[in-house]
Coordinates of C-alpha atoms in Angstrom, one line a residue:
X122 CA 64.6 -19.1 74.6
X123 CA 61.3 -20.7 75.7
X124 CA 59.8 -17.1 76.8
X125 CA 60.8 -15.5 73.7
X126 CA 59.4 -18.3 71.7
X127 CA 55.9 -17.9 74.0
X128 CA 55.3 -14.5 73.5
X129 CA 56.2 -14.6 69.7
X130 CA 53.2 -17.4 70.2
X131 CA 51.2 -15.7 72.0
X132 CA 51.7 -12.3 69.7
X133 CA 51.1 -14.5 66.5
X134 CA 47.7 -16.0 67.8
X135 CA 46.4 -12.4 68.3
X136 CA 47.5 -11.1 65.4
X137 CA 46.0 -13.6 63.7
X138 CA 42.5 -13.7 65.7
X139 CA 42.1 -9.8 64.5
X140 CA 42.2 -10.8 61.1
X141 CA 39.6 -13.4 61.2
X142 CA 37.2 -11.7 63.5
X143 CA 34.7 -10.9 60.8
X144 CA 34.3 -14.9 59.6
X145 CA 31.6 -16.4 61.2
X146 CA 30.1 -19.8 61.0
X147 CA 26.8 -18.6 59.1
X148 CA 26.7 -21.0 56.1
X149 CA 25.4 -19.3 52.9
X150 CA 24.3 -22.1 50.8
X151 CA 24.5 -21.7 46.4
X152 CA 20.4 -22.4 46.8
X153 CA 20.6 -19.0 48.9
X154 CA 23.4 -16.9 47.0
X155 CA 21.4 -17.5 44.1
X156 CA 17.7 -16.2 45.7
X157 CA 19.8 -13.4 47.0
X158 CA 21.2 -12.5 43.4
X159 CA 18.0 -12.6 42.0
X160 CA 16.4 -10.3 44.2
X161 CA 18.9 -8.0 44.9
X162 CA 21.5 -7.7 41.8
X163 CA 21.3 -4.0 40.6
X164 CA 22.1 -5.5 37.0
X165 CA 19.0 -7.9 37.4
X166 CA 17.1 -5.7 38.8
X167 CA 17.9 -3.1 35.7
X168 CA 17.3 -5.8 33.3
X169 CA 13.7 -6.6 35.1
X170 CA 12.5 -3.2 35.0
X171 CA 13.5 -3.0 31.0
X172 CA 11.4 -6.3 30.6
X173 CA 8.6 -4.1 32.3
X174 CA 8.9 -1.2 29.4
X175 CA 9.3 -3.6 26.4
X176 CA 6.0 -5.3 28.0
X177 CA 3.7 -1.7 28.5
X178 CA 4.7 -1.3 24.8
X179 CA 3.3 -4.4 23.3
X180 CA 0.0 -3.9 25.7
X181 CA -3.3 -3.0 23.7
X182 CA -2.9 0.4 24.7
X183 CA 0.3 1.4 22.4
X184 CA -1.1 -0.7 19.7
X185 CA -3.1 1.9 17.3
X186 CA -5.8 -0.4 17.9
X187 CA -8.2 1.6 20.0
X188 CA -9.9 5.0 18.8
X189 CA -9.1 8.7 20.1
X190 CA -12.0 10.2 21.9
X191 CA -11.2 13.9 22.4
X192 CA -14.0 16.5 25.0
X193 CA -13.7 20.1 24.1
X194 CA -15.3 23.2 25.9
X195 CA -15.1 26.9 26.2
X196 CA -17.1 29.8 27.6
X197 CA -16.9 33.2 26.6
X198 CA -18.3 36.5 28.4
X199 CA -18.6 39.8 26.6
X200 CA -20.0 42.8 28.3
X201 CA -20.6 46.1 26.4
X202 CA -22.5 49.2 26.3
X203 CA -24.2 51.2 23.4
X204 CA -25.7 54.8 22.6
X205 CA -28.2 55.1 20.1
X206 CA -28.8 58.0 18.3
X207 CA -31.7 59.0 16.0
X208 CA -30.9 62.9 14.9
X209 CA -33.8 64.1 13.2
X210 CA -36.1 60.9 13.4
X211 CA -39.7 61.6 14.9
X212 CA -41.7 59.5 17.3
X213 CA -44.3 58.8 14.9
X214 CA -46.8 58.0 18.1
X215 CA -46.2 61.3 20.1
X216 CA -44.9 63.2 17.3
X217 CA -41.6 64.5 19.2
X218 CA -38.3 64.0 18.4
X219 CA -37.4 60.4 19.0
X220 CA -35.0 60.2 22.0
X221 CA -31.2 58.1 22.6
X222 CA -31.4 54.7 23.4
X223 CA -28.1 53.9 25.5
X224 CA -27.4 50.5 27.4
X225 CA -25.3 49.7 29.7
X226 CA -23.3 46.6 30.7
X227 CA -25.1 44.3 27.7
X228 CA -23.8 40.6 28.4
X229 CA -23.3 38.4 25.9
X230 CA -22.3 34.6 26.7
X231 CA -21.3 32.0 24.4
X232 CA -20.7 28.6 25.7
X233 CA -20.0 24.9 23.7
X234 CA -18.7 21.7 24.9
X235 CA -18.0 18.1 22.0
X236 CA -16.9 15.0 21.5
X237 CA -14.5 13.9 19.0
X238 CA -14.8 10.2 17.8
X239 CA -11.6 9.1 15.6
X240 CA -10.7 5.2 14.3
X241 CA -8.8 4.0 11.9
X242 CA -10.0 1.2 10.0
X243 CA -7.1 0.8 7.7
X244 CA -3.8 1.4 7.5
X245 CA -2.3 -0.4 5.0
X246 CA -1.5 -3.0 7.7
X247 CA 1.4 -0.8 9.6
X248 CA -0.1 -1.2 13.0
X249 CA -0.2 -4.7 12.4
X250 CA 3.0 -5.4 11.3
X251 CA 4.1 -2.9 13.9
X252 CA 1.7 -4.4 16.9
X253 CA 3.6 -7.8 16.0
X254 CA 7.0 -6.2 15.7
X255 CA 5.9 -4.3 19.2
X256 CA 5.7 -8.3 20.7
X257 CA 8.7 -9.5 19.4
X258 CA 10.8 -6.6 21.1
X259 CA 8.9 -7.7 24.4
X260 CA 10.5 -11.5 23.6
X261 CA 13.9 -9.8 23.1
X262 CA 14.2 -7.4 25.9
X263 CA 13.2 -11.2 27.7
X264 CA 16.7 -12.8 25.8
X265 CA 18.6 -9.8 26.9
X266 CA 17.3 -9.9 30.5
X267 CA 17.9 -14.0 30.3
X268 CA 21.4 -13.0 28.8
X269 CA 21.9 -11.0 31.6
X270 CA 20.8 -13.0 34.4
X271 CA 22.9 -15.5 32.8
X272 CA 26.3 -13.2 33.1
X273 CA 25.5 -12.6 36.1
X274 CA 25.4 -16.0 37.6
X275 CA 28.6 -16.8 36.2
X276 CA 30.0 -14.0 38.2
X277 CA 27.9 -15.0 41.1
X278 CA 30.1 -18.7 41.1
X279 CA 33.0 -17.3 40.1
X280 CA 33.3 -14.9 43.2
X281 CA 31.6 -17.8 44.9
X282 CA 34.0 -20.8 43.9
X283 CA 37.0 -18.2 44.7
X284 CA 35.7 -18.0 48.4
X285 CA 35.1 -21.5 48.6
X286 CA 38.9 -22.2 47.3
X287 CA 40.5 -19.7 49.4
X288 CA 38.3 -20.9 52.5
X289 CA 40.2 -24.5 51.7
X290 CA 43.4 -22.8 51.4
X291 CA 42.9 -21.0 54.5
X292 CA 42.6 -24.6 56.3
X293 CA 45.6 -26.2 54.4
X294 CA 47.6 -23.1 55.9
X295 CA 46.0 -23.3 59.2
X296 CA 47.5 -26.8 59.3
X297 CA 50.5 -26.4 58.0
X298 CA 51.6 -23.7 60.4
X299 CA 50.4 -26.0 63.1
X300 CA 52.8 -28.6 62.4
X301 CA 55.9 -26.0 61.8
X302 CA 54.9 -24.9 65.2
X303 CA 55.5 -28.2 66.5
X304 CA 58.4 -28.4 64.7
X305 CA 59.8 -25.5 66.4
X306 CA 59.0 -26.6 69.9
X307 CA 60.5 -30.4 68.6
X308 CA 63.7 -28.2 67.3
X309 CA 63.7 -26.6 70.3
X310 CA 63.7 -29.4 73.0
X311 CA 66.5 -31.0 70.6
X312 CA 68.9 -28.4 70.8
X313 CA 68.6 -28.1 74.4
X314 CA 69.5 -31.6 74.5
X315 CA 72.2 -31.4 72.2
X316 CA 70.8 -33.1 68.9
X317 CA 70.8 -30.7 66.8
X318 CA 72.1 -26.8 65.9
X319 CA 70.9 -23.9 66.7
X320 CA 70.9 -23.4 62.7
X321 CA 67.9 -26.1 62.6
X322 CA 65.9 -23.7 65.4
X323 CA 66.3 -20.9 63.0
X324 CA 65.2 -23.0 60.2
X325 CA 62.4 -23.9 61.7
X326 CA 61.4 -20.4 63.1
X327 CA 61.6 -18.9 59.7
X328 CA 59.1 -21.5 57.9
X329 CA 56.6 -20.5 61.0
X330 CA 57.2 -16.7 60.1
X331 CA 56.5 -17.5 56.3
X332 CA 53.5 -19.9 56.9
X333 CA 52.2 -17.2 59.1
X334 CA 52.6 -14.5 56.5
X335 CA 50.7 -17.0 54.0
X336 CA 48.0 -17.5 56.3
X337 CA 47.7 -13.9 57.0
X338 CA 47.6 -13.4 53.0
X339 CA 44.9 -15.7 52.2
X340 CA 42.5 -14.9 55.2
X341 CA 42.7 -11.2 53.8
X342 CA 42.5 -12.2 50.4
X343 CA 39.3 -14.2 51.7
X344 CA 37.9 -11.1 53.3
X345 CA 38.0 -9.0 50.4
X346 CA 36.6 -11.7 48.4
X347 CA 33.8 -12.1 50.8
X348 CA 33.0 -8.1 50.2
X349 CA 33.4 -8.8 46.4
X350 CA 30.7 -11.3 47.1
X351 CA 28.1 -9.2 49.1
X352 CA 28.3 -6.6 46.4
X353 CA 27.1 -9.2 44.2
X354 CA 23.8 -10.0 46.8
X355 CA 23.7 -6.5 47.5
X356 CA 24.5 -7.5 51.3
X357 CA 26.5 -5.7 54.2
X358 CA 29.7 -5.2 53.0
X359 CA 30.9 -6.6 56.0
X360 CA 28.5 -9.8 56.3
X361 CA 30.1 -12.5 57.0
X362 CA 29.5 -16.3 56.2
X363 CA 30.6 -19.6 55.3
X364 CA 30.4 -20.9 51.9
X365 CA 29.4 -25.0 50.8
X366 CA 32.8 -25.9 49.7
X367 CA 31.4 -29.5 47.9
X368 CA 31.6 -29.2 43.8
X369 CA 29.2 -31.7 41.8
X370 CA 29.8 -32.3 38.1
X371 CA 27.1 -32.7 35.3
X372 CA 27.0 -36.5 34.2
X373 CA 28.5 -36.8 30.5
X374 CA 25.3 -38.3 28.9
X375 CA 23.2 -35.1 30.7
X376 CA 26.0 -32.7 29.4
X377 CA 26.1 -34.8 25.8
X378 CA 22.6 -34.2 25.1
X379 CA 22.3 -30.5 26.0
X380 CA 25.8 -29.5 23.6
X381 CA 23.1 -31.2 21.0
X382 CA 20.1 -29.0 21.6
X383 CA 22.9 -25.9 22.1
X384 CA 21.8 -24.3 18.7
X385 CA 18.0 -24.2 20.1
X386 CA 18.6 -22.8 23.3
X387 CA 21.7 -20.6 23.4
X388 CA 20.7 -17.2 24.2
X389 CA 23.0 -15.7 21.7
X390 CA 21.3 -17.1 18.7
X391 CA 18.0 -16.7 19.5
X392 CA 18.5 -12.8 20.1
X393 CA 19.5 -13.2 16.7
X394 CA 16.1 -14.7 15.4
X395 CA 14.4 -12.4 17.4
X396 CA 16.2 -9.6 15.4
X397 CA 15.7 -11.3 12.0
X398 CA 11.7 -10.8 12.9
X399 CA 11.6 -7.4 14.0
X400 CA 13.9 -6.3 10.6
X401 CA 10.9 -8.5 8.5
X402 CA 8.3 -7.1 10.4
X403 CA 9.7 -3.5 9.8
X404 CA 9.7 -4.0 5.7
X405 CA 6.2 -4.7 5.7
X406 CA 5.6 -1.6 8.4
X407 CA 7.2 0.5 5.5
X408 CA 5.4 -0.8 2.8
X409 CA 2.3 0.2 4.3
X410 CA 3.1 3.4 2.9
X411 CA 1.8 2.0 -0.4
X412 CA -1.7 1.7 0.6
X413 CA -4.2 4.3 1.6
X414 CA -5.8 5.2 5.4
X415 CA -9.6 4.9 5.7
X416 CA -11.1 6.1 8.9
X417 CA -14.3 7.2 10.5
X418 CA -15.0 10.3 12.6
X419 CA -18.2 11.0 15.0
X420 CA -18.9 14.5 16.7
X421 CA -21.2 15.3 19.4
X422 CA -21.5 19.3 19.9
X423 CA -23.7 21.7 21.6
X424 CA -23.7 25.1 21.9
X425 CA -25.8 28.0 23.8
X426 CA -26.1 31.8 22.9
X427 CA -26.9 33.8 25.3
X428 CA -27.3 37.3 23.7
X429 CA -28.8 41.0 25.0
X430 CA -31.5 43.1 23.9
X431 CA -29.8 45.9 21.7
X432 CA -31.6 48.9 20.1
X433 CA -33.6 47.2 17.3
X434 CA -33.8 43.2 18.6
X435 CA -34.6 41.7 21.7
X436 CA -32.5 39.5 23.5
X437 CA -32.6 35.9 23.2
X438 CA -30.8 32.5 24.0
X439 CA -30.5 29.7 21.7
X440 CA -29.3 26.4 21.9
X441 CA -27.9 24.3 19.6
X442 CA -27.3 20.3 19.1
X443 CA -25.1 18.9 16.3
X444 CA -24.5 14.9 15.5
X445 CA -22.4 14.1 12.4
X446 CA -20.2 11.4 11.2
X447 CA -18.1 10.4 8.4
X448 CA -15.9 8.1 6.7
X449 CA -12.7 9.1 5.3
X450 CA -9.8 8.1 2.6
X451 CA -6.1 9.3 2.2
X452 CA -4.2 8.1 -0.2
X453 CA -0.8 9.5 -0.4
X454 CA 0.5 8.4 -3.9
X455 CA 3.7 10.5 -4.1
X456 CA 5.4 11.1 -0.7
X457 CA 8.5 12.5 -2.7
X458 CA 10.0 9.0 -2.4
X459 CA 9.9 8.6 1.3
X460 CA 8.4 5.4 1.6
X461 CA 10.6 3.7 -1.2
X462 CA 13.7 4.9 0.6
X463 CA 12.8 3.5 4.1
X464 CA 11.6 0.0 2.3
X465 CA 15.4 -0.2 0.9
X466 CA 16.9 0.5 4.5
X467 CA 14.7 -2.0 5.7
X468 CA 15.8 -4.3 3.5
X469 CA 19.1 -3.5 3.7
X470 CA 18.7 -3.8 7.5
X471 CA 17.1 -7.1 7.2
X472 CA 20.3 -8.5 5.2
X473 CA 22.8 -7.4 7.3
X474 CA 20.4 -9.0 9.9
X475 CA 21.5 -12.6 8.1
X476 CA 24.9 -11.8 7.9
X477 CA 25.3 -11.2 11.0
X478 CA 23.0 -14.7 11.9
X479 CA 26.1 -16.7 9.8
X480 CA 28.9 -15.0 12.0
X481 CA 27.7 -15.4 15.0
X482 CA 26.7 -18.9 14.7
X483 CA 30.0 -20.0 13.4
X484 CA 31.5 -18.1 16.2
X485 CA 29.0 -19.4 19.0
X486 CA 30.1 -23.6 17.4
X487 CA 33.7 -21.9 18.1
X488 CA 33.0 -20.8 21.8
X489 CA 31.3 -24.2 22.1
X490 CA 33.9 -26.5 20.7
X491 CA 36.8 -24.1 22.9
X492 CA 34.5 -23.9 26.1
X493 CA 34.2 -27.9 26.1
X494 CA 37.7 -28.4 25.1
X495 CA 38.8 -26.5 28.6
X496 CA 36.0 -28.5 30.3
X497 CA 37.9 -31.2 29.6
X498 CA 41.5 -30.1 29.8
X499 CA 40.6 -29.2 33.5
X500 CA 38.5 -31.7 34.3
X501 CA 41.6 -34.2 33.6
X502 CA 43.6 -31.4 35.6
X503 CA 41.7 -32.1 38.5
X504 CA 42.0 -35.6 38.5
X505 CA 45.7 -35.9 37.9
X506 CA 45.8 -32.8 41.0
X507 CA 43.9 -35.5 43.2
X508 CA 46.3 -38.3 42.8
X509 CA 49.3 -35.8 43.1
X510 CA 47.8 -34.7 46.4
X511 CA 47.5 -39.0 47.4
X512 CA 51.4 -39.0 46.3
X513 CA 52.7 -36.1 48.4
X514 CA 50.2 -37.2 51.5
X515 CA 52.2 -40.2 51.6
X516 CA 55.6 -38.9 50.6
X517 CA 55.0 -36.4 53.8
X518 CA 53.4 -38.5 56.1
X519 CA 57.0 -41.1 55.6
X520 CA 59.1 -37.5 55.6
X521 CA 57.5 -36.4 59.2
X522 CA 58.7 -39.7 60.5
X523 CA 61.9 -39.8 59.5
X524 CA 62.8 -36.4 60.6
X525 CA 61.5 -37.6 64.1
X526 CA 63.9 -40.3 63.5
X527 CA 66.4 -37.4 62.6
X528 CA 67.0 -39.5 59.7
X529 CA 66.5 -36.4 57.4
X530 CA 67.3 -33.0 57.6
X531 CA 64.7 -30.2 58.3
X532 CA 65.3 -29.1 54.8
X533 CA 64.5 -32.3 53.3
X534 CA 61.2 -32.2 55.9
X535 CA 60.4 -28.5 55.0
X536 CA 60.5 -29.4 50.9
X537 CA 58.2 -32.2 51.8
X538 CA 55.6 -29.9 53.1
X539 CA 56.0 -27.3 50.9
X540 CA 55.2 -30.1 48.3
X541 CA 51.9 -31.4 50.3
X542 CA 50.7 -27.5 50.3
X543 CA 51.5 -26.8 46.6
X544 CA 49.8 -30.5 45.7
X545 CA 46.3 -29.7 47.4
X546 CA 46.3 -26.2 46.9
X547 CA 46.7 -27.0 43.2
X548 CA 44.0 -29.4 43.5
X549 CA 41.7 -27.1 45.1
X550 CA 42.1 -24.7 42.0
X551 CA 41.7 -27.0 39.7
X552 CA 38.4 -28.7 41.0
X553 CA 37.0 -24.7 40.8
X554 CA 38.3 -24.0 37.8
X555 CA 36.8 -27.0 36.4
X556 CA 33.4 -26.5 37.9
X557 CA 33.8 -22.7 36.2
X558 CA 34.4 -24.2 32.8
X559 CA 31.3 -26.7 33.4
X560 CA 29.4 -23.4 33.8
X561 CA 30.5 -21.2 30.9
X562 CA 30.1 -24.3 28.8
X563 CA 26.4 -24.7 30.4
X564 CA 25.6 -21.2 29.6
X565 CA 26.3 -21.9 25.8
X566 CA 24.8 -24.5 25.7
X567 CA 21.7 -22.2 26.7
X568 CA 21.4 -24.3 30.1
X569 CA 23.0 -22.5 33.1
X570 CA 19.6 -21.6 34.5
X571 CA 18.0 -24.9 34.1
X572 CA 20.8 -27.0 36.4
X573 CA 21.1 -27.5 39.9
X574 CA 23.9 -25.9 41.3

């Protein structure tokens, strides 16, 4: 029995060495999971580059501000050739008959080149308004991009926290099929000596089997989580690492005074009253319509002649410089209703704008009010799961010795366990879970990214 029992040992410890190969001791700190996120995230990295458009179109450049300044050239070549005939016309110096004048290949060459100056001095205050509205989508695509790095820091922890807890999990197990080995080689010895059944062996075999099976679960379980993880860094799939398994709460008065400045921070509401500008500021861009354009316009031009003799003239090149500027008015005082119809949208747009501002704040005081609410409901969890784990440490620890004592059955031993692994496995989900809630209330409270993990 003893052999068989060594190689199913011996079989077990391999088995189980191939699962874990890929864990190694490389600690990855939060300080470090969170540089890595920010670097690397594709979603981050997506919300940084659309931070980078909204700020190229509030730059001087896409304001209307500046003037057009437009160069124009062109060349053109001509070459001909002419017969000229004078039938019956007399050379009044000789007194003959005055003869054809033909040329060949005449060239003619035209060339100009100019400058076209163009500003705007008035628009009826649309690139203002629009210039303004330009810089408030900049400070929105920066909420979103906030919103964003926000989400995804709550999915950095939450992968992060579920590594950490099955990492605990993996030692509770590790443990606990320590100790039903023991049990079996304790078992063992006893029923050679007669003390016990072969039925208590058995019993005794089969919890290793099943503690083995959970330990083979939750290191697998912790190896896809690890991958689920370095998506999230954008590292190796198969990186491996050690994560800091210590949780630290936010102090009551710290989170008290940030649920009070929540309405001034959260990001959710003040995408909202960036919104509410850009709908005012797009009003006054379409009343602009109202009010007439005045501009000025410069030009700078020069163009040469050069052209060939011909029959009666001979050829010549000119050259000529032209400098002329103006100011100009438009006035469009009937677009056919145009401009009325887009200040009504905008209007219209604007008021949706505050209905929308009183939902969302009523329904970001209800995510509040639930989000602190589970805060605390698993924060009390979590203590009530540490004292249960206190109560079955000592209720197995007085279990183990009495079975050695044989003064209980194996069963009565085995339920004892089972009761210690269920007690600090439940307390290791609850002091995560808790720590999760902290952060999805920190994040409406518009904190998350001001906190120390």
């Amino acid at each position: 029995m003893n052999c068989k029992h060594n190689i199913y040992s011996i079989r077990l410890v391999f088995l189980l060495f191939l699962v874990s190969v890929s864990l190694t001791a490389q600690q990855l700190t939060k300080e470090e999971a969170i540089r890595l996120t920010l670097e690397n995230n594709f979603g981050i990295l997506i919300a940084t580059n659309t931070i980078e458009v909204a700020k190229n179109n509030k730059g001087v450049l896409n304001s209307g501000y500046l003037p057009s300044l437009v160069a124009s050239g062109g060349a053109n070549y001509q070459s001909a050739s002419s017969n000229t005939s004078f039938q019956g016309a007399i050379n009044p110096n000789t007194g003959q008959p005055r003869e054809d004048i033909e040329i060949n290949d005449a060239e003619t060459q035209r060339y100009n080149a100019g400058l076209d100056l163009n500003y705007t001095l008035f628009d009826g205050l649309g690139r203002y308004y629009n210039y303004k509205r330009l810089k408030e989508q900049y400070n929105l695509s920066e909420l979103q991009a906030r919103e964003t790095i926000e989400n995804t820091m709550l999915q950095l922890f939450s992968v992060y926290y579920e590594v950490a807890r099955l990492s605990e999990n993996e030692e509770i197990l590790k443990e606990t099929l320590q100790i039903s080995r023991e049990r079996v080689t304790r078992s063992g010895y006893q029923f050679e000596y007669g003390q016990n059944t072969k039925l208590n062996v058995l019993n005794a075999q089969v919890d290793v089997a099943n503690d083995s099976i959970n330990l083979l679960n939750t290191r697998q379980q912790l190896v896809n989580t690890k991958r689920d993880l370095n998506v999230i860094l954008d590292n190796d799939l198969e990186k491996g690492f050690e994560v800091d398994t210590i949780v630290k709460f936010i102090p009551k008065i710290t989170l008290d005074e940030y649920l009070e400045q929540s309405s001034e921070n959260n990001v959710t509401l003040l995408q909202n009253q960036s919104s509410l500008k850009i709908s005012d500021y797009d009003i006054k861009v379409s009343k602009s319509g109202y009010l007439p354009t005045i501009g000025l316009s410069g030009s700078y031009g020069w163009n040469e002649n050069r052209n060939p003799p011909s029959a009666f003239f001979p050829g010549n090149v000119g050259d000529t410089y032209t400098l002329a500027a103006g100011v100009n008015l438009t006035w469009n005082l009937f677009d056919g209703g145009g401009t009325i119809t887009r200040v009504k949208n905008a209007k219209i747009a604007l008021d949706n704008q505050e209905i929308l501002k009183r939902q969302v704040v009523k329904e970001v005081e209800r995510d509040i009010a639930n989000a602190l609410g589970n805060y605390k409901n698993r924060l009390n969890v979590y203590k009530i799961q540490q004292q249960n784990v206190v109560t079955n440490q000592n209720n197995f620890e007085r279990s183990q010795e009495r079975f050695k004592l044989g003064q209980i059955t194996s069963i009565e031993f085995r339920q004892a366990q089972i009761n210690l692994i269920l007690a600090r496995t439940n307390k290791n989900a609850a002091k995560y879970d808790a720590k999760i809630a902290e952060l999805q209330l920190l994040q409406l409270t518009g904190q998350l990214l001001n906190i120390a993990f």
